[in-house]
Short mmCIF file of C-alpha atoms and ligand atoms in Angstrom, two decimals:
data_model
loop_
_atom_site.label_atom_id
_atom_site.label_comp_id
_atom_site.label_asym_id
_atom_site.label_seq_id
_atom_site.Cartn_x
_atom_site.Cartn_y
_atom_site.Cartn_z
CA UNK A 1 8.80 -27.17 -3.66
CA UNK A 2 5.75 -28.31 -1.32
CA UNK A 3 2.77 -25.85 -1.02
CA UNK A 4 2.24 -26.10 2.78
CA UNK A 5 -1.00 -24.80 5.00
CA UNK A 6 -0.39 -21.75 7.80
CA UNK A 7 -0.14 -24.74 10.43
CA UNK A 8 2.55 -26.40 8.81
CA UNK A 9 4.18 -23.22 8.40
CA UNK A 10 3.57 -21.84 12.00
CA UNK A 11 5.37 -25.53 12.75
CA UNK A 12 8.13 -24.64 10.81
CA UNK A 13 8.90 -21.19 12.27
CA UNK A 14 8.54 -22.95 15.81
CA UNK A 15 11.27 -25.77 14.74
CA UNK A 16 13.64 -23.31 13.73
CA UNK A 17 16.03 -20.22 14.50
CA UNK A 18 18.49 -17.86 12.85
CA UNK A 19 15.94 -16.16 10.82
CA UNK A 20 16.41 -13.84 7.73
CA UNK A 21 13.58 -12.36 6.37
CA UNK A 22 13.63 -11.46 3.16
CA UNK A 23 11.80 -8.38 1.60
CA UNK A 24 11.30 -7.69 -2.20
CA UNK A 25 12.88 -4.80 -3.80
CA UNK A 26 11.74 -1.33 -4.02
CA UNK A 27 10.10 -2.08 -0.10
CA UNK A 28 6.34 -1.42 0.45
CA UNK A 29 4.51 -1.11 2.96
CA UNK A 30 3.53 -4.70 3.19
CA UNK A 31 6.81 -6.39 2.44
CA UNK A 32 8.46 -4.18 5.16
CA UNK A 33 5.53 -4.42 7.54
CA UNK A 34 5.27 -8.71 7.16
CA UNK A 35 9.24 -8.46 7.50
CA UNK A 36 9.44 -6.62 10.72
CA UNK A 37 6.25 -8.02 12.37
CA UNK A 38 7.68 -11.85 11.69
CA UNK A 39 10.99 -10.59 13.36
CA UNK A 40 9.59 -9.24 16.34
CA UNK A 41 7.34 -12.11 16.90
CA UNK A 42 10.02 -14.32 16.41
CA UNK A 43 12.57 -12.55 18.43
CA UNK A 44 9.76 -12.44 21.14
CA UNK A 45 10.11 -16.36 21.68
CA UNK A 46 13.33 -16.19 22.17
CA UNK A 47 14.78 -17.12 18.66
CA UNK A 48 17.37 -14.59 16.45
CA UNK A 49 15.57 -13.36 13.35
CA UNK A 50 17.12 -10.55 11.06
CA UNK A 51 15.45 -8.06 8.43
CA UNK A 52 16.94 -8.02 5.19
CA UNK A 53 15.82 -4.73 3.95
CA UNK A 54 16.05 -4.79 -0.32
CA UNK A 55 17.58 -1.59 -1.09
CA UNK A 56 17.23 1.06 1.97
CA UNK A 57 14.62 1.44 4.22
CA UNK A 58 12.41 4.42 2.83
CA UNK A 59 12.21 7.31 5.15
CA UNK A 60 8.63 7.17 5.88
CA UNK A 61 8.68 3.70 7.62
CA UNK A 62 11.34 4.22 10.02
CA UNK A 63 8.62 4.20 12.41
CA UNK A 64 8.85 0.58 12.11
CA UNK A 65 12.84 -0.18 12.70
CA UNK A 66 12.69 2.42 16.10
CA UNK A 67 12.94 -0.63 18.27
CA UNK A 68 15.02 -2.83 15.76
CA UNK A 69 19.13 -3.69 15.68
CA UNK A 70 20.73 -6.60 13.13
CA UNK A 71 21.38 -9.58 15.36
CA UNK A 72 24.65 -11.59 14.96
CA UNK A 73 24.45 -14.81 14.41
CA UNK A 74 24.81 -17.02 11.44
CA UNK A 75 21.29 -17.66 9.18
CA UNK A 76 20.30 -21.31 9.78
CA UNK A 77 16.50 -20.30 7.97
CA UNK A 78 15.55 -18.29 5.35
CA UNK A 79 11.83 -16.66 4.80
CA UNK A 80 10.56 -14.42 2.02
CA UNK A 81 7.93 -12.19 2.58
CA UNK A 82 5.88 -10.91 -0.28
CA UNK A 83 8.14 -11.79 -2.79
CA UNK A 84 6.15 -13.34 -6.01
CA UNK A 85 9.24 -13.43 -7.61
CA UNK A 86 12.67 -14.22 -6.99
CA UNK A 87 13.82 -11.68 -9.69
CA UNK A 88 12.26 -9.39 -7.42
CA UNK A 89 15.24 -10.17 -4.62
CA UNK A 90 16.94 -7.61 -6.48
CA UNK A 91 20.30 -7.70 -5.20
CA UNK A 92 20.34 -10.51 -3.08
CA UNK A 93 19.29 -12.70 -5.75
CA UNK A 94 22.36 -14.16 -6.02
CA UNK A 95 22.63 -14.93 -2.77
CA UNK A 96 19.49 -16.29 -1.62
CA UNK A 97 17.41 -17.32 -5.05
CA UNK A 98 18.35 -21.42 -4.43
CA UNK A 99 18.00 -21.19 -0.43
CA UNK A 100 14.57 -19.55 0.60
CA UNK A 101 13.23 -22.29 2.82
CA UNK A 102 10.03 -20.45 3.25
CA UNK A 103 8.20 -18.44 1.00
CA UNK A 104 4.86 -16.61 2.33
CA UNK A 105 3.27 -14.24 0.27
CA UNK A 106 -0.31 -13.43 -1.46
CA UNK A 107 0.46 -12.37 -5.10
CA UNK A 108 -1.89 -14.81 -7.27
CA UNK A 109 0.92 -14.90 -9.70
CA UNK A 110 3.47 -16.47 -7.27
CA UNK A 111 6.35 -18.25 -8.52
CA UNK A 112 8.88 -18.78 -5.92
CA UNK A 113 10.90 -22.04 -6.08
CA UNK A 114 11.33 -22.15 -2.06
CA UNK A 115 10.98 -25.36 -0.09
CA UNK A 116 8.05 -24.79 1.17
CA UNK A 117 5.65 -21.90 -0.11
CA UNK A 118 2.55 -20.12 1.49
CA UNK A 119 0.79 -18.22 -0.63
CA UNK A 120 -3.10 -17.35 -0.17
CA UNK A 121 -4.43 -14.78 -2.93
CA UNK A 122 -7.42 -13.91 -0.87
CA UNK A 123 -5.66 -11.53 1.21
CA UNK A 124 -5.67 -8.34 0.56
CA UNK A 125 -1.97 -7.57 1.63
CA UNK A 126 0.35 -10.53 2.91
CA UNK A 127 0.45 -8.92 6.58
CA UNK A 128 -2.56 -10.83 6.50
CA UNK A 129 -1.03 -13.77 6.75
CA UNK A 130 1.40 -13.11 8.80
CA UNK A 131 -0.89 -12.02 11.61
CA UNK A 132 -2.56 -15.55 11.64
CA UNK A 133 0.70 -16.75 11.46
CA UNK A 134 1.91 -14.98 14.68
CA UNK A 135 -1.68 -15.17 16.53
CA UNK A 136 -1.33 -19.63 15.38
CA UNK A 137 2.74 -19.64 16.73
CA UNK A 138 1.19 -18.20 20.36
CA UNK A 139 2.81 -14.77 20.25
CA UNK A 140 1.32 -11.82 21.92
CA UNK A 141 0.84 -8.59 18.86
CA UNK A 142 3.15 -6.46 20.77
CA UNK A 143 2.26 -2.62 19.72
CA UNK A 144 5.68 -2.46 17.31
CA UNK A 145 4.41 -5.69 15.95
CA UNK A 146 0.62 -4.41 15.49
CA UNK A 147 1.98 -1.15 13.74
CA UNK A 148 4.17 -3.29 11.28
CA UNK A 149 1.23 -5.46 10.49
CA UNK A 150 -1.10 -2.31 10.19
CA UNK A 151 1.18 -0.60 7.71
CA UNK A 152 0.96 -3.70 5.44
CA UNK A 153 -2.61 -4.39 5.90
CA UNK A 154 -3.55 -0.68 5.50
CA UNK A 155 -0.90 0.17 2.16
CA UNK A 156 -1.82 -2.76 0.63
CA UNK A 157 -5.43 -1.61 0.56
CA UNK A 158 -4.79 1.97 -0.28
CA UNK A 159 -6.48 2.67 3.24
CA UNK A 160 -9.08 0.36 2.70
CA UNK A 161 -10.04 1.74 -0.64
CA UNK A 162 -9.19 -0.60 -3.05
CA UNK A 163 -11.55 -3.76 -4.34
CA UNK A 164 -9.38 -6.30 -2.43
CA UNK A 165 -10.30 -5.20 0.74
CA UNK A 166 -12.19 -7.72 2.47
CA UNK A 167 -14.59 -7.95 5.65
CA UNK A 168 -11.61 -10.06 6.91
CA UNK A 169 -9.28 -7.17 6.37
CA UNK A 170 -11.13 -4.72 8.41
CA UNK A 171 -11.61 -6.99 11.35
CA UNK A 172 -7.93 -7.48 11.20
CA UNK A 173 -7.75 -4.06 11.70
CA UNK A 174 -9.82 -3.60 14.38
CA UNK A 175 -7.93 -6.60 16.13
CA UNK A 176 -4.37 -4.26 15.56
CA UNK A 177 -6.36 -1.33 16.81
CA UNK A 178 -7.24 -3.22 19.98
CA UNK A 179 -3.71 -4.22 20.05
CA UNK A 180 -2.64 -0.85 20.46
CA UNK A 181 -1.20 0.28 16.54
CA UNK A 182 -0.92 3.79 15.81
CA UNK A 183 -3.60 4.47 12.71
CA UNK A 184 -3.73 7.41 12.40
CA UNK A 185 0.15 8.44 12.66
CA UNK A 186 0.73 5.07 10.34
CA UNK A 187 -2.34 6.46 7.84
CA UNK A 188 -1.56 10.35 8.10
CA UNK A 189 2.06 9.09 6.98
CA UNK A 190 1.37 7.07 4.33
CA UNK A 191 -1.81 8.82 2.71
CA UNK A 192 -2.17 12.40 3.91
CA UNK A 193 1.52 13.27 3.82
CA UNK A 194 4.03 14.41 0.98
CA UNK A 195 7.20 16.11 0.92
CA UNK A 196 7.84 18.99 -1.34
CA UNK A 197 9.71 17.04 -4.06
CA UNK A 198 7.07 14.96 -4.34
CA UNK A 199 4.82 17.38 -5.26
CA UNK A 200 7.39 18.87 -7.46
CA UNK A 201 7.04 15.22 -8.93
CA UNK A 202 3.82 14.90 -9.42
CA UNK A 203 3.42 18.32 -11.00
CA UNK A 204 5.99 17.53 -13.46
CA UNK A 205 4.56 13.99 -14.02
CA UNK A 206 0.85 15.57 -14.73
CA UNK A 207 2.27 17.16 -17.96
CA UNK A 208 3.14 14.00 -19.65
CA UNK A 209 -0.16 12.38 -19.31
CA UNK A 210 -1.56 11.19 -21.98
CA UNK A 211 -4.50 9.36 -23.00
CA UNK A 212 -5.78 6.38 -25.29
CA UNK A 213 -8.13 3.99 -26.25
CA UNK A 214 -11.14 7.04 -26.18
CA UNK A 215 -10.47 7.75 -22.97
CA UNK A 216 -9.99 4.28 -21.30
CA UNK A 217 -6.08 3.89 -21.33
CA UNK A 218 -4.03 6.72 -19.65
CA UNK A 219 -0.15 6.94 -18.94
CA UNK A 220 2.21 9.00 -17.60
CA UNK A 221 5.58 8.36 -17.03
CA UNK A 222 8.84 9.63 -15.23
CA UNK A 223 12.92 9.59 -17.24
CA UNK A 224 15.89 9.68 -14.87
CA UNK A 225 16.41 13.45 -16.38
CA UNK A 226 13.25 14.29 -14.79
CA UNK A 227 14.36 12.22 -11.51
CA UNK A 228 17.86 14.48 -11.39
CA UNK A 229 16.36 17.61 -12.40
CA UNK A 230 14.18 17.30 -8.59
CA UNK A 231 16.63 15.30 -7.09
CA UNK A 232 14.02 12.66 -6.60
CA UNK A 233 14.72 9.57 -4.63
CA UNK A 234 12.65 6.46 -4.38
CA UNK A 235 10.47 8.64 -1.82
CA UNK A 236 8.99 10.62 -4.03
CA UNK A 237 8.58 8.61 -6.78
CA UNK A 238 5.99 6.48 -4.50
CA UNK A 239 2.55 6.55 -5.14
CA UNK A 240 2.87 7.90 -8.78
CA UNK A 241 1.29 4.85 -10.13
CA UNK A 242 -2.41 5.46 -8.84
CA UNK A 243 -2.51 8.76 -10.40
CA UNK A 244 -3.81 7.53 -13.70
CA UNK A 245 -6.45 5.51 -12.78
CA UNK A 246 -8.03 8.22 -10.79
CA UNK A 247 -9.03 10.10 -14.01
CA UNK A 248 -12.89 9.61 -14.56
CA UNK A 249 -13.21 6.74 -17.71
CA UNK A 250 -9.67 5.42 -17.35
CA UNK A 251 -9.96 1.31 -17.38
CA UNK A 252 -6.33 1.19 -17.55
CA UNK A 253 -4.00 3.07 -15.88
CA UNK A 254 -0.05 3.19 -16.65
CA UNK A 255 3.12 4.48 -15.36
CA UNK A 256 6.27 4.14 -16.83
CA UNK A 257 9.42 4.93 -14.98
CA UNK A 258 13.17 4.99 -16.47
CA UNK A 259 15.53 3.13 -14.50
CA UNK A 260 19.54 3.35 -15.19
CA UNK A 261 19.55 0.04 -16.37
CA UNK A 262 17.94 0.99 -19.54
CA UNK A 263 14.21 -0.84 -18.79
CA UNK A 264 10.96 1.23 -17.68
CA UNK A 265 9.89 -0.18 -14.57
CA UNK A 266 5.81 -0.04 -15.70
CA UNK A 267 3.26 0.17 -13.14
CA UNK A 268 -0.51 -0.97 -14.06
CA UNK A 269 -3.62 -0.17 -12.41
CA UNK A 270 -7.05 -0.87 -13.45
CA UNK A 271 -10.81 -0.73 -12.85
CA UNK A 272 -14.19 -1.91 -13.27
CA UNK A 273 -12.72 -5.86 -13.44
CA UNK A 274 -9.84 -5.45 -16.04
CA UNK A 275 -6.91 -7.93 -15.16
CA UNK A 276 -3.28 -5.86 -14.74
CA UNK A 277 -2.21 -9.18 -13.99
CA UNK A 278 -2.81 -10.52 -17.17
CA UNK A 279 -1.61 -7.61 -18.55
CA UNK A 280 1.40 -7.14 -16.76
CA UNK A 281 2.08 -11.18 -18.01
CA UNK A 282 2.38 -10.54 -21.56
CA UNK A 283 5.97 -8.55 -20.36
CA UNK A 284 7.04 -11.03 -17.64
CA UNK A 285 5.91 -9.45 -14.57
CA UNK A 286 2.72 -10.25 -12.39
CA UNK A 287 0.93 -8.96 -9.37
CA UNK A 288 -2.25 -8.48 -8.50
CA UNK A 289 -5.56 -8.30 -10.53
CA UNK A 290 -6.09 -4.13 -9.79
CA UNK A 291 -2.80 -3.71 -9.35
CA UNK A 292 0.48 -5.18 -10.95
CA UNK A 293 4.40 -4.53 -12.39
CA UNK A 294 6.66 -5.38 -15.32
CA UNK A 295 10.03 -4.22 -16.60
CA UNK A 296 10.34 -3.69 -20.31
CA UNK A 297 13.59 -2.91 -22.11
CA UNK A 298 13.92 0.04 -24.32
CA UNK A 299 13.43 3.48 -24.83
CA UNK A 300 10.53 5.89 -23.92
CA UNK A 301 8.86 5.75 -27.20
CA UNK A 302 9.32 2.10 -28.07
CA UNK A 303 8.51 1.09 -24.59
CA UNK A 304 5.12 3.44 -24.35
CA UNK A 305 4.28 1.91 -28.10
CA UNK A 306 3.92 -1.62 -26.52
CA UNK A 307 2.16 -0.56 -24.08
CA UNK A 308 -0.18 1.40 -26.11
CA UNK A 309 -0.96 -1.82 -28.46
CA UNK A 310 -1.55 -4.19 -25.22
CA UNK A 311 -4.27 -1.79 -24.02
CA UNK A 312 -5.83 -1.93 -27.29
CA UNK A 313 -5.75 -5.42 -27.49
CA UNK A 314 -7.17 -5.68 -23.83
CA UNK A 315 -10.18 -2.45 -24.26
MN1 MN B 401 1.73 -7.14 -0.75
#
């Protein structure tokens, strides 16, 4: 493993051809946006480049795959976008956890074993990156490219909301903006949107709030009963995880959803400086400082317990 600079990596894209870009499972915003935006740009010089979507594309970013087709041809280079983890290749684990030539990404709690690894914590959302990547490499930011790169940039943030924003960030924006990305269709999508389910979803998920720690710790949660009673896909169960925090005095916000594999998939988000990172650590997973994941085994009760002490331990 060599920790490389964006120059060395720009060289690297330029050497090489017969891309797949890799995306982490359960696809964001980012993860998709970094994957299609590297593709285009790539595909723009010339080279073949495919998007290895984890899992399907969710509904609401099909925006992004209008102007996209697979490309045959046999993968000569493989880059992973966003991924902090390889457990988080979800299926394609298997096939791709030894062979990730490139690894570009901005969780602070990185641990990809790829030949050569990018990662820079001070962005907000790894479509940072990748624009200075594709601005270095001498591509033009096409329109489908700038709305990829948007979608990242602006998800990432929670519209420019959350404390990782930077002044960087927004000018990034304004340079996608110039380049001709759709805002407000991307934002209106992603923040002022929701199908009915979902709100069937959240209704049902409001009722199992609970709160600890005086006040500080809340956490809600979602079981695949729930999931099957609304016929819930991964759609609506987006965006659950920053309804906790929202409450006023809540330092800790969690959300704990049952997978069929028998483990919660736990979502933390905090405030006012709290690491979810750290947090998040003490069960194997990672992220970001406001905003991390973990998968613990067990049942509701057991699971919600261990949560329960951590935040004690933490407040
Ligand atoms: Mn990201």
């Amino acid at each position: 493993m060599k920790k490389i600079t964006l120059l060395e990596a720009k060289s690297l894209l330029l050497k090489n051809d017969n891309f797949h870009i890799l995306t982490h499972r359960y696809p964001d915003g980012d993860t998709i946006g970094c994957a299609f935006a590297l593709c285009y740009a790539l595909r723009d010089m010339g080279k073949k480049a495919n998007v290895i979507i984890n899992g399907k594309l969710p509904t609401k970013f099909s925006y992004l795959a209008e102007n996209y087709a697979d490309q045959n041809f046999l993968e000569q280079y493989v880059v992973s976008v966003d991924v902090a983890d390889v457990k988080l290749l979800g299926e394609y684990k298997e096939e791709y956890e030894n062979r990730i030539d490139l690894c570009l990404d901005h969780h602070a709690s990185n641990c990809v074993e790829a030949e050569n690894v990018l990662v820079d914590s001070s962005c907000a959302a790894a479509c940072e990156i990748i624009h200075e990547l594709i601005k270095a490499m001498g591509v033009e930011i096409t329109k489908d490219i700038a709305n990829a790169l948007y979608t990242g940039v602006s998800t990432d943030t929670g519209c420019f909301c959350y404390s990782n924003t930077t002044a960087s960030t927004h000018r990034i924006a304004a340079e996608l903006m110039e380049s001709g990305c759709e805002f407000y269709k991307i934002n209106r999508i992603n923040f002022e949107t929701k199908t009915r389910a979902k709100l069937k979803m959240e209704r049902m998920v409001y009722d199992t709030m609970e709160f600890y720690c005086s006040g500080k710790c809340a956490i809600i949660y979602t079981t695949i009963a729930m999931q099957n009673a609304l016929n819930a896909g991964d759609d609506e169960m987006e965006g659950l995880a920053s309804i906790p925090r929202q409450i006023e005095g809540v330092k800790i916000g969690i959300t704990m959803r049952e997978k069929e594999d028998g483990t919660f998939k736990v979502s933390v988000r905090t405030n006012d400086g709290i690491n979810a990172c750290e947090f998040c650590s003490r069960f194997g997973g990672g992220g970001h400082v406001a905003a991390s994941g973990c998968s613990i085994k067990g049942d509701l009760q057991s699971v919600k317990y261990m949560l329960i002490k951590a935040a004690e331990e933490v407040l």
